[in-house]
Amino acid sequence: MVWIDDKNRLGEGRTHLTHIPRRPSRARIAALALACFQCGTPVSIEAPNSCANVADTQITGRAPACIRLIARDSSAASGFVELHRVASSPFTVSVDESGHQLFAPVITLANLPQPSALGPYSTYIAWAVTPDLARDLKLGVVTNGRTELGVVGLNQFLLTITAERSGDVTRHSGPSLLNGTSPSMALQPHDAPPITRAGTHTAMSMHGGAHDGSAQWVMPPMHRQVPQMAAGLEGLMPNVAPWMPPANAPTAAAVRPREVMTLNAGDSISLVAGLVRRTIAGRPVTMYGFNGQSPGPMIRVDQHARIIVNFTNALDQPTSIHWHGVRLENRFDGTPMATQPAIAPGGTFRYVVTFPDAGIYWYHPHVREDSQQDLGLYGNLFVRSPDAGFFAPADREEVLILDDFLVDEKGVAVPYGADAATHALMGRFGNLFLVNGSPEYTLGVRRGDVVRFYFTNASSTRVFNISIPGARLKLVGGDVGLIAREAWVSSVVIAPAERYIVDVRFDSGGRVALLNHIQGVDRFRGTFFDESDTLGIVTVASSTAPAASTFDRLRRNAGVSRDIERYRSRIAAPPDYTLQLTLDTAQTLPFELWQTLRNEVWPGTPVEWTGTMPMMDWLATSRQLRWVLRDSASRRENMDVAWRFHTGDVVRIRLVNDARILHPMQHPIHLHGQRFLVVAVDGDPMLNLLWKDTALVPAGSSVDLLVEMTNPGTWMLHCHIAEHMESGMHMMFEVR
Ligand code: C2O
Ligand code: CU
């Protein structure tokens, strides 16, 4: 078997440093014959991580990742391993608190000889082994047929099946019969010499920072743990003019802290989007805010209330407000081209907002979110249920909006594209974490206090994996209300636009961190690394709160279950519609960028948690590539997809995230105006349901939504990565 990643090493006589076949992926079936796209040299790829038995279904994203097991010597034994998501996870991707993907392996074996044929052995055992062979994790006894095993939480691993004397051994010592590797082992160190940024960066003549009204390009810095970048990209700039709000704008006042506006049904408020002065990384910068605040005012209302928001656009560009997750009247949805024209600078619009569902929602502009929202235009809507027992008791409530902001090494904000979005490929990963607009979120509690956190992710592209070491986390709700069964979680995976509601008890005194802990990928070294950022500090006083007796109990929310029960028969039904989430790079990516991307191997990671390729990401603009929602039945794409429904329809939509593209990544898909259940991931049913408006579709996975079409109008469905949206990833559907 010739195993090559997509930089094959054919040796002598090659005319290129690397022959570049089309990239292998786990969707590929073994033994493909391909040709180097530069010179036509035949390149044979044996994809060891594919599993012939499931490869066909994998292509449509309906099966979990698969490892094909290779038998040693001439043994007739064969098998494969399906890597399922951990079924009990309430999230579409299962990870631990450090962001390691958790796999539930299911092994299918055939033609195993009697263990005694290999020596003095009585059983076969499956092991996951770290690539350095230092650690092995016993998965369990296996036999011919299908066996479900424990959970593996390693970034990369080998899988081996050995013959052993007894099922009780704790380390493997017998001969191995079958072997395989995790899909992530496809990641290999690059052999093309990367260049380090030191040296090139100071030589960049366009590296300015003085915002004197005409923005200059400021390069995004390298990721602090990945200092190399691909050669050939240095000196390139996005093909769009840089733009920032004017420095020293006379209308910009210093930003004020978020206010809470508690409204009664029928109240009117005025909301003004305008310029604010902020200090970011010690530097003054003009950004955006609502009523001089960022986050904007938190609007607290009762469920079913109706309020009037008299909106004024005091920005230097058109805008609108979208009430994310709120099932309101279509004409107030704030979607330009569909429900209203964008509001010109100086213009006004009167929004009438009604709140049919209790929980936590948010508002943001629906024009150029890549710049407007990133500059600070977002705020929460807190909708109170009339039911006093809606939530279990808590000692306090904290409403936190998570965000990240991108600055260079000197703390200068990286400008936006004037007429098109930069960062079209992966979205703009920031390097400065903000909680409610501040890099220094702090909270003081008493020991034993139960705090209910309402998290909203307002970042352009980052998926957070939130944990609080030393405290217990109980997931109680999310996008549109409560979860059917409360669940203990070790971390909260929250994609752009999602909300999660978590009760946390602080059992130990002292300072505890609110962490975002994930696994990054260093594509140059071919390795994974830990990235852990402190988003805030909770100081737990030694004084003890009266014990909250209900915290230890997991509630079942009968109302939610009853609501869902009506659709029980639909939960296992086939999809009515299938949307492929894919990428069209056919046109105009700069050659160097396209080339570098083709050199990349997708390591099977469901989520790109952090920006380790900042140059590659920055350079592609929304004019140079097109992210695509493709209706499988009609083959129509994006705004050409025109779905029609009737009120009362319950529609099952399968979202299939194509991993056979130049740069696979996750997409948080949002539907306006309706609510839905995430009923299956990779064909496996979700066990604990919750009404949502945004679902994270991991790379290479399929996610099935059951959408309740209750709210008439013309609505948008789109990816909530702001730059993907700018790159075309949106479509309309009509409910009549
Ligand atoms: Cu929060 Cu159409 O978006
Ligand atoms: Cu997307």
mmCIF file of C-alpha atoms in Angstrom, residues 52-406:
data_model
loop_
_atom_site.group_PDB
_atom_site.id
_atom_site.type_symbol
_atom_site.label_atom_id
_atom_site.label_comp_id
_atom_site.label_asym_id
_atom_site.label_seq_id
_atom_site.Cartn_x
_atom_site.Cartn_y
_atom_site.Cartn_z
ATOM 1 C CA ALA A 52 -15.426 0.406 1.921
ATOM 2 C CA ASN A 53 -18.569 -0.790 3.616
ATOM 3 C CA VAL A 54 -19.789 2.631 4.555
ATOM 4 C CA ALA A 55 -18.006 4.822 2.063
ATOM 5 C CA ASP A 56 -21.054 5.237 -0.139
ATOM 6 C CA THR A 57 -23.227 6.499 2.630
ATOM 7 C CA GLN A 58 -20.408 8.628 3.997
ATOM 8 C CA ILE A 59 -20.417 10.622 0.798
ATOM 9 C CA THR A 60 -23.860 11.864 1.571
ATOM 10 C CA GLY A 61 -22.880 12.500 5.144
ATOM 11 C CA ARG A 62 -25.226 9.916 6.532
ATOM 12 C CA ALA A 63 -22.729 7.687 8.299
ATOM 13 C CA PRO A 64 -20.235 8.404 11.026
ATOM 14 C CA ALA A 65 -16.515 8.543 10.293
ATOM 15 C CA CYS A 66 -15.032 5.164 9.657
ATOM 16 C CA ILE A 67 -11.730 3.387 10.172
ATOM 17 C CA ARG A 68 -10.949 0.417 7.999
ATOM 18 C CA LEU A 69 -8.954 -2.218 9.837
ATOM 19 C CA ILE A 70 -6.041 -3.820 8.037
ATOM 20 C CA ALA A 71 -5.218 -7.423 8.904
ATOM 21 C CA ARG A 72 -1.630 -8.381 9.489
ATOM 22 C CA ASP A 73 0.152 -10.905 7.305
ATOM 23 C CA SER A 74 -2.182 -13.033 5.281
ATOM 24 C CA SER A 75 -4.964 -13.254 7.810
ATOM 25 C CA ALA A 76 -8.448 -13.359 6.356
ATOM 26 C CA ALA A 77 -9.746 -11.322 9.309
ATOM 27 C CA SER A 78 -11.323 -8.009 8.375
ATOM 28 C CA GLY A 79 -13.271 -5.252 9.969
ATOM 29 C CA PHE A 80 -14.080 -1.620 10.316
ATOM 30 C CA VAL A 81 -14.794 0.847 13.068
ATOM 31 C CA GLU A 82 -17.557 3.423 12.961
ATOM 32 C CA LEU A 83 -16.825 6.493 15.042
ATOM 33 C CA HIS A 84 -20.147 7.751 16.359
ATOM 34 C CA ARG A 85 -20.854 10.891 18.251
ATOM 35 C CA VAL A 86 -21.526 10.152 21.930
ATOM 36 C CA ALA A 87 -25.283 9.681 21.947
ATOM 37 C CA SER A 88 -25.882 11.291 25.323
ATOM 38 C CA SER A 89 -24.352 14.615 24.270
ATOM 39 C CA PRO A 90 -26.959 17.358 23.925
ATOM 40 C CA PHE A 91 -24.729 19.026 21.295
ATOM 41 C CA THR A 92 -24.284 18.066 17.652
ATOM 42 C CA VAL A 93 -20.577 17.509 18.301
ATOM 43 C CA SER A 94 -19.424 15.576 21.360
ATOM 44 C CA VAL A 95 -16.266 16.881 23.026
ATOM 45 C CA ASP A 96 -14.785 16.881 26.514
ATOM 46 C CA GLU A 97 -14.054 20.010 28.533
ATOM 47 C CA SER A 98 -10.685 20.370 26.760
ATOM 48 C CA GLY A 99 -12.247 20.145 23.343
ATOM 49 C CA HIS A 100 -11.074 16.635 22.455
ATOM 50 C CA GLN A 101 -13.583 15.049 20.171
ATOM 51 C CA LEU A 102 -15.299 12.130 21.887
ATOM 52 C CA PHE A 103 -15.887 9.093 19.731
ATOM 53 C CA ALA A 104 -18.090 6.156 20.554
ATOM 54 C CA PRO A 105 -16.527 3.394 18.435
ATOM 55 C CA VAL A 106 -18.572 0.517 17.093
ATOM 56 C CA ILE A 107 -16.403 -2.300 15.741
ATOM 57 C CA THR A 108 -17.588 -4.777 13.127
ATOM 58 C CA LEU A 109 -15.334 -7.802 12.603
ATOM 59 C CA ALA A 110 -15.399 -10.862 10.388
ATOM 60 C CA ASN A 111 -13.300 -13.991 9.965
ATOM 61 C CA LEU A 112 -11.466 -13.713 13.272
ATOM 62 C CA PRO A 113 -9.633 -17.016 13.817
ATOM 63 C CA GLN A 114 -9.836 -18.718 17.188
ATOM 64 C CA PRO A 115 -7.442 -16.726 19.434
ATOM 65 C CA SER A 116 -5.698 -20.007 20.252
ATOM 66 C CA ALA A 117 -4.583 -20.162 16.629
ATOM 67 C CA LEU A 118 -2.241 -17.260 17.418
ATOM 68 C CA GLY A 119 -0.768 -18.800 20.579
ATOM 69 C CA PRO A 120 -1.831 -19.257 24.193
ATOM 70 C CA TYR A 121 -4.677 -16.763 23.928
ATOM 71 C CA SER A 122 -8.327 -16.886 24.745
ATOM 72 C CA THR A 123 -9.838 -13.574 23.622
ATOM 73 C CA TYR A 124 -9.527 -10.504 21.406
ATOM 74 C CA ILE A 125 -9.358 -7.018 22.860
ATOM 75 C CA ALA A 126 -9.632 -3.649 21.067
ATOM 76 C CA TRP A 127 -7.319 -0.805 22.140
ATOM 77 C CA ALA A 128 -6.909 2.837 21.217
ATOM 78 C CA VAL A 129 -3.233 3.762 21.333
ATOM 79 C CA THR A 130 -1.681 7.233 21.191
ATOM 80 C CA PRO A 131 0.508 7.809 18.098
ATOM 81 C CA ASP A 132 3.667 7.840 20.263
ATOM 82 C CA LEU A 133 2.587 4.432 21.624
ATOM 83 C CA ALA A 134 2.936 5.823 25.146
ATOM 84 C CA ARG A 135 -0.620 5.256 26.278
ATOM 85 C CA ASP A 136 -3.181 2.651 25.484
ATOM 86 C CA LEU A 137 -6.815 2.748 26.288
ATOM 87 C CA LYS A 138 -8.627 -0.550 26.595
ATOM 88 C CA LEU A 139 -11.864 -0.401 24.640
ATOM 89 C CA GLY A 140 -13.075 -3.895 25.456
ATOM 90 C CA VAL A 141 -13.424 -7.478 24.350
ATOM 91 C CA VAL A 142 -14.428 -7.943 20.707
ATOM 92 C CA THR A 143 -15.690 -10.898 18.712
ATOM 93 C CA ASN A 144 -16.919 -11.519 15.198
ATOM 94 C CA GLY A 145 -19.906 -9.291 14.540
ATOM 95 C CA ARG A 146 -20.707 -5.858 15.848
ATOM 96 C CA THR A 147 -19.551 -4.591 19.247
ATOM 97 C CA GLU A 148 -20.228 -1.194 20.796
ATOM 98 C CA LEU A 149 -17.282 -0.040 22.864
ATOM 99 C CA GLY A 150 -16.501 2.781 25.301
ATOM 100 C CA VAL A 151 -15.571 6.347 24.468
ATOM 101 C CA VAL A 152 -12.280 7.543 22.995
ATOM 102 C CA GLY A 153 -11.190 11.123 23.650
ATOM 103 C CA LEU A 154 -7.871 11.309 21.825
ATOM 104 C CA ASN A 155 -7.056 13.765 19.036
ATOM 105 C CA GLN A 156 -5.187 11.099 17.094
ATOM 106 C CA PHE A 157 -4.989 7.414 17.765
ATOM 107 C CA LEU A 158 -4.156 3.994 16.429
ATOM 108 C CA LEU A 159 -6.660 1.259 16.850
ATOM 109 C CA THR A 160 -5.441 -2.261 17.339
ATOM 110 C CA ILE A 161 -7.050 -5.604 18.050
ATOM 111 C CA THR A 162 -4.826 -8.023 19.932
ATOM 112 C CA ALA A 163 -5.150 -11.605 21.083
ATOM 113 C CA GLU A 164 -4.767 -11.810 24.872
ATOM 114 C CA ARG A 165 -4.695 -14.449 27.581
ATOM 115 C CA SER A 166 -7.723 -13.044 29.342
ATOM 116 C CA GLY A 167 -10.286 -10.301 29.079
ATOM 117 C CA ASP A 168 -8.917 -8.783 32.295
ATOM 118 C CA VAL A 169 -5.517 -7.610 31.049
ATOM 119 C CA THR A 170 -4.976 -3.879 31.430
ATOM 120 C CA ARG A 171 -2.186 -3.448 28.879
ATOM 121 C CA HIS A 172 -1.827 -5.165 25.587
ATOM 122 C CA SER A 173 0.930 -7.724 25.266
ATOM 123 C CA GLY A 174 -0.382 -10.283 22.792
ATOM 124 C CA PRO A 175 -0.002 -10.145 19.003
ATOM 125 C CA SER A 176 -2.078 -7.643 17.095
ATOM 126 C CA LEU A 177 -4.269 -9.006 14.355
ATOM 127 C CA LEU A 178 -6.001 -5.928 12.933
ATOM 128 C CA ASN A 179 -4.913 -2.288 12.897
ATOM 129 C CA GLY A 180 -6.261 1.077 11.845
ATOM 130 C CA THR A 181 -5.757 4.785 12.428
ATOM 131 C CA SER A 182 -8.113 7.615 13.316
ATOM 132 C CA PRO A 183 -9.071 9.905 10.390
ATOM 133 C CA SER A 184 -7.092 12.649 12.140
ATOM 134 C CA MET A 185 -3.887 10.696 11.508
ATOM 135 C CA ALA A 186 -4.156 11.935 7.913
ATOM 136 C CA LEU A 187 -2.649 15.152 9.247
ATOM 137 C CA GLN A 188 1.057 15.144 8.339
ATOM 138 C CA PRO A 189 3.839 17.675 8.819
ATOM 139 C CA HIS A 190 4.239 19.868 5.744
ATOM 140 C CA ASP A 191 7.411 19.355 3.776
ATOM 141 C CA ALA A 192 7.115 22.648 1.930
ATOM 142 C CA PRO A 193 9.238 25.110 3.901
ATOM 143 C CA PRO A 194 6.920 27.440 5.777
ATOM 144 C CA ILE A 195 8.077 30.906 6.502
ATOM 145 C CA THR A 196 7.836 32.428 9.919
ATOM 146 C CA ARG A 197 6.209 35.762 10.229
ATOM 147 C CA ALA A 198 9.009 37.420 12.174
ATOM 148 C CA GLY A 199 10.901 39.464 9.616
ATOM 149 C CA THR A 200 8.231 39.581 6.967
ATOM 150 C CA HIS A 201 5.846 41.395 9.158
ATOM 151 C CA THR A 202 7.954 44.466 9.836
ATOM 152 C CA ALA A 203 8.830 44.662 6.163
ATOM 153 C CA MET A 204 5.189 45.007 5.177
ATOM 154 C CA SER A 205 4.927 48.464 3.758
ATOM 155 C CA MET A 206 1.151 48.544 3.986
ATOM 156 C CA HIS A 207 1.295 47.827 7.678
ATOM 157 C CA GLY A 208 -0.144 51.032 8.940
ATOM 158 C CA GLY A 209 -2.348 51.673 11.870
ATOM 159 C CA ALA A 210 -2.881 55.388 11.839
ATOM 160 C CA HIS A 211 -6.573 55.582 11.100
ATOM 161 C CA ASP A 212 -6.737 59.062 9.702
ATOM 162 C CA GLY A 213 -10.056 58.548 8.043
ATOM 163 C CA SER A 214 -8.635 56.428 5.255
ATOM 164 C CA ALA A 215 -8.092 52.968 6.655
ATOM 165 C CA GLN A 216 -4.963 51.090 5.749
ATOM 166 C CA TRP A 217 -4.619 47.359 5.743
ATOM 167 C CA VAL A 218 -3.363 45.897 8.968
ATOM 168 C CA MET A 219 -2.318 42.283 8.714
ATOM 169 C CA PRO A 220 -3.822 39.752 11.077
ATOM 170 C CA PRO A 221 -1.143 38.332 13.364
ATOM 171 C CA MET A 222 -0.172 34.686 13.364
ATOM 172 C CA HIS A 223 -1.779 32.400 15.915
ATOM 173 C CA ARG A 224 0.450 32.526 18.969
ATOM 174 C CA GLN A 225 0.899 28.755 18.991
ATOM 175 C CA VAL A 226 1.367 28.390 15.225
ATOM 176 C CA PRO A 227 4.119 30.780 14.173
ATOM 177 C CA GLN A 228 4.521 29.605 10.588
ATOM 178 C CA MET A 229 2.619 30.515 7.508
ATOM 179 C CA ALA A 230 2.648 29.021 4.058
ATOM 180 C CA ALA A 231 5.245 30.436 1.727
ATOM 181 C CA GLY A 232 3.840 32.396 -1.177
ATOM 182 C CA LEU A 233 1.191 34.272 0.766
ATOM 183 C CA GLU A 234 3.448 36.959 2.188
ATOM 184 C CA GLY A 235 2.864 40.321 0.617
ATOM 185 C CA LEU A 236 -0.623 39.466 -0.634
ATOM 186 C CA MET A 237 -3.579 41.585 0.379
ATOM 187 C CA PRO A 238 -7.327 41.087 0.049
ATOM 188 C CA ASN A 239 -8.621 42.451 -3.269
ATOM 189 C CA VAL A 240 -10.892 44.941 -1.588
ATOM 190 C CA ALA A 241 -10.301 48.357 -0.043
ATOM 191 C CA PRO A 242 -9.861 48.410 3.734
ATOM 192 C CA TRP A 243 -12.578 50.059 5.782
ATOM 193 C CA MET A 244 -12.999 51.105 9.428
ATOM 194 C CA PRO A 245 -15.430 53.598 10.961
ATOM 195 C CA PRO A 246 -13.784 57.018 10.915
ATOM 196 C CA ALA A 247 -11.398 57.702 13.777
ATOM 197 C CA ASN A 248 -12.294 60.804 15.793
ATOM 198 C CA ALA A 249 -15.848 60.907 14.484
ATOM 199 C CA PRO A 250 -17.405 63.893 16.251
ATOM 200 C CA THR A 251 -20.634 61.998 16.863
ATOM 201 C CA ALA A 252 -18.950 59.131 18.703
ATOM 202 C CA ALA A 253 -19.247 59.298 22.488
ATOM 203 C CA ALA A 254 -17.385 57.022 24.870
ATOM 204 C CA VAL A 255 -19.143 53.674 25.082
ATOM 205 C CA ARG A 256 -21.381 53.127 28.119
ATOM 206 C CA PRO A 257 -22.038 49.876 29.964
ATOM 207 C CA ARG A 258 -25.051 47.828 28.957
ATOM 208 C CA GLU A 259 -28.305 48.970 30.577
ATOM 209 C CA VAL A 260 -31.212 46.744 31.440
ATOM 210 C CA MET A 261 -34.517 48.053 30.050
ATOM 211 C CA THR A 262 -37.449 46.372 31.723
ATOM 212 C CA LEU A 263 -40.490 46.903 29.534
ATOM 213 C CA ASN A 264 -44.183 46.330 29.930
ATOM 214 C CA ALA A 265 -46.476 45.155 27.169
ATOM 215 C CA GLY A 266 -47.222 48.069 24.861
ATOM 216 C CA ASP A 267 -44.142 50.088 25.806
ATOM 217 C CA SER A 268 -42.228 51.994 23.161
ATOM 218 C CA ILE A 269 -38.502 52.520 23.235
ATOM 219 C CA SER A 270 -36.060 54.166 20.942
ATOM 220 C CA LEU A 271 -32.983 52.375 19.778
ATOM 221 C CA VAL A 272 -30.215 54.191 17.937
ATOM 222 C CA ALA A 273 -27.366 52.437 16.161
ATOM 223 C CA GLY A 274 -24.403 54.767 16.151
ATOM 224 C CA LEU A 275 -20.684 55.243 16.557
ATOM 225 C CA VAL A 276 -18.987 54.812 19.912
ATOM 226 C CA ARG A 277 -15.445 55.324 21.105
ATOM 227 C CA ARG A 278 -13.902 52.332 22.791
ATOM 228 C CA THR A 279 -10.509 51.311 24.062
ATOM 229 C CA ILE A 280 -9.428 47.934 22.756
ATOM 230 C CA ALA A 281 -6.052 46.455 23.707
ATOM 231 C CA GLY A 282 -5.119 49.835 25.163
ATOM 232 C CA ARG A 283 -5.855 51.732 21.936
ATOM 233 C CA PRO A 284 -8.726 54.053 21.080
ATOM 234 C CA VAL A 285 -10.952 52.790 18.306
ATOM 235 C CA THR A 286 -14.265 53.914 16.841
ATOM 236 C CA MET A 287 -16.801 51.103 16.876
ATOM 237 C CA TYR A 288 -20.571 50.681 16.826
ATOM 238 C CA GLY A 289 -23.177 50.450 19.561
ATOM 239 C CA PHE A 290 -26.899 50.703 20.329
ATOM 240 C CA ASN A 291 -27.849 53.756 22.397
ATOM 241 C CA GLY A 292 -24.145 54.336 23.019
ATOM 242 C CA GLN A 293 -23.758 50.882 24.559
ATOM 243 C CA SER A 294 -22.069 47.690 23.442
ATOM 244 C CA PRO A 295 -23.569 45.231 24.014
ATOM 245 C CA GLY A 296 -26.719 47.225 23.419
ATOM 246 C CA PRO A 297 -29.403 47.519 26.096
ATOM 247 C CA MET A 298 -30.711 44.231 27.434
ATOM 248 C CA ILE A 299 -34.443 44.325 26.840
ATOM 249 C CA ARG A 300 -36.420 42.435 29.484
ATOM 250 C CA VAL A 301 -40.018 41.693 28.599
ATOM 251 C CA ASP A 302 -42.771 39.302 29.549
ATOM 252 C CA GLN A 303 -43.621 36.425 27.272
ATOM 253 C CA HIS A 304 -46.417 37.375 24.814
ATOM 254 C CA ALA A 305 -45.725 41.094 25.306
ATOM 255 C CA ARG A 306 -45.761 43.383 22.305
ATOM 256 C CA ILE A 307 -43.353 46.313 22.237
ATOM 257 C CA ILE A 308 -42.555 49.088 19.792
ATOM 258 C CA VAL A 309 -38.940 49.808 18.927
ATOM 259 C CA ASN A 310 -38.435 53.119 17.161
ATOM 260 C CA PHE A 311 -35.128 52.557 15.469
ATOM 261 C CA THR A 312 -32.802 55.237 14.089
ATOM 262 C CA ASN A 313 -29.782 54.522 11.959
ATOM 263 C CA ALA A 314 -27.030 56.926 13.018
ATOM 264 C CA LEU A 315 -24.321 54.800 11.411
ATOM 265 C CA ASP A 316 -22.344 55.791 8.356
ATOM 266 C CA GLN A 317 -23.907 52.948 6.322
ATOM 267 C CA PRO A 318 -27.278 51.223 5.796
ATOM 268 C CA THR A 319 -28.490 48.744 8.385
ATOM 269 C CA SER A 320 -31.512 46.931 9.867
ATOM 270 C CA ILE A 321 -32.328 45.017 13.039
ATOM 271 C CA HIS A 322 -33.095 41.325 13.136
ATOM 272 C CA TRP A 323 -34.695 39.894 16.284
ATOM 273 C CA HIS A 324 -32.881 36.594 16.306
ATOM 274 C CA GLY A 325 -34.983 33.610 17.353
ATOM 275 C CA VAL A 326 -38.102 35.676 17.977
ATOM 276 C CA ARG A 327 -41.085 34.316 16.035
ATOM 277 C CA LEU A 328 -42.507 37.731 15.263
ATOM 278 C CA GLU A 329 -44.529 39.145 12.421
ATOM 279 C CA ASN A 330 -42.659 38.743 9.133
ATOM 280 C CA ARG A 331 -42.554 42.432 8.184
ATOM 281 C CA PHE A 332 -40.601 43.261 11.339
ATOM 282 C CA ASP A 333 -37.970 40.548 10.816
ATOM 283 C CA GLY A 334 -35.371 43.049 9.644
ATOM 284 C CA THR A 335 -34.165 41.128 6.601
ATOM 285 C CA PRO A 336 -33.301 43.458 3.707
ATOM 286 C CA MET A 337 -34.497 42.273 0.309
ATOM 287 C CA ALA A 338 -37.120 40.099 1.990
ATOM 288 C CA THR A 339 -39.001 42.029 4.637
ATOM 289 C CA GLN A 340 -37.803 45.630 4.358
ATOM 290 C CA PRO A 341 -35.259 47.717 2.495
ATOM 291 C CA ALA A 342 -32.060 48.424 4.413
ATOM 292 C CA ILE A 343 -32.426 51.618 6.443
ATOM 293 C CA ALA A 344 -30.206 54.366 5.027
ATOM 294 C CA PRO A 345 -27.960 56.436 7.298
ATOM 295 C CA GLY A 346 -30.220 58.913 9.087
ATOM 296 C CA GLY A 347 -33.282 56.763 8.388
ATOM 297 C CA THR A 348 -35.740 55.291 10.849
ATOM 298 C CA PHE A 349 -37.932 52.203 11.115
ATOM 299 C CA ARG A 350 -40.657 51.253 13.553
ATOM 300 C CA TYR A 351 -40.387 47.622 14.672
ATOM 301 C CA VAL A 352 -43.265 45.922 16.443
ATOM 302 C CA VAL A 353 -41.858 42.963 18.317
ATOM 303 C CA THR A 354 -43.901 40.230 19.980
ATOM 304 C CA PHE A 355 -42.416 37.450 22.066
ATOM 305 C CA PRO A 356 -44.267 34.121 21.843
ATOM 306 C CA ASP A 357 -41.497 32.149 23.571
ATOM 307 C CA ALA A 358 -39.749 32.596 26.920
ATOM 308 C CA GLY A 359 -35.969 32.404 27.103
ATOM 309 C CA ILE A 360 -32.947 34.298 25.844
ATOM 310 C CA TYR A 361 -32.809 35.885 22.381
ATOM 311 C CA TRP A 362 -30.738 38.579 20.750
ATOM 312 C CA TYR A 363 -30.849 41.368 18.216
ATOM 313 C CA HIS A 364 -28.272 42.361 15.637
ATOM 314 C CA PRO A 365 -28.093 44.070 12.246
ATOM 315 C CA HIS A 366 -28.857 42.051 9.132
ATOM 316 C CA VAL A 367 -26.572 44.031 6.830
ATOM 317 C CA ARG A 368 -22.852 43.309 6.644
ATOM 318 C CA GLU A 369 -22.774 41.388 9.925
ATOM 319 C CA ASP A 370 -19.092 40.722 9.232
ATOM 320 C CA SER A 371 -18.372 44.357 10.067
ATOM 321 C CA GLN A 372 -21.452 45.833 11.774
ATOM 322 C CA GLN A 373 -22.043 43.047 14.269
ATOM 323 C CA ASP A 374 -18.309 42.535 14.769
ATOM 324 C CA LEU A 375 -17.971 46.226 15.651
ATOM 325 C CA GLY A 376 -20.305 45.663 18.596
ATOM 326 C CA LEU A 377 -23.890 45.882 17.330
ATOM 327 C CA TYR A 378 -25.647 43.211 19.353
ATOM 328 C CA GLY A 379 -27.836 42.975 22.436
ATOM 329 C CA ASN A 380 -29.907 40.443 24.349
ATOM 330 C CA LEU A 381 -33.666 40.034 24.692
ATOM 331 C CA PHE A 382 -34.650 38.381 27.931
ATOM 332 C CA VAL A 383 -38.188 37.005 27.785
ATOM 333 C CA ARG A 384 -39.744 36.064 31.136
ATOM 334 C CA SER A 385 -42.215 33.245 31.451
ATOM 335 C CA PRO A 386 -45.364 33.978 33.495
ATOM 336 C CA ASP A 387 -44.758 30.579 35.125
ATOM 337 C CA ALA A 388 -42.822 31.210 38.334
ATOM 338 C CA GLY A 389 -41.478 27.677 38.234
ATOM 339 C CA PHE A 390 -40.266 27.928 34.633
ATOM 340 C CA PHE A 391 -36.695 27.739 35.909
ATOM 341 C CA ALA A 392 -35.466 26.045 39.075
ATOM 342 C CA PRO A 393 -34.403 28.501 41.801
ATOM 343 C CA ALA A 394 -31.038 30.226 41.344
ATOM 344 C CA ASP A 395 -29.172 32.705 43.514
ATOM 345 C CA ARG A 396 -28.451 34.999 40.599
ATOM 346 C CA GLU A 397 -28.631 35.300 36.838
ATOM 347 C CA GLU A 398 -25.847 36.396 34.501
ATOM 348 C CA VAL A 399 -26.517 37.177 30.846
ATOM 349 C CA LEU A 400 -23.257 36.835 28.924
ATOM 350 C CA ILE A 401 -22.604 37.638 25.262
ATOM 351 C CA LEU A 402 -19.438 35.975 24.005
ATOM 352 C CA ASP A 403 -17.416 37.548 21.224
ATOM 353 C CA ASP A 404 -13.910 37.830 19.847
ATOM 354 C CA PHE A 405 -12.221 40.782 18.142
ATOM 355 C CA LEU A 406 -9.253 40.777 15.794
#
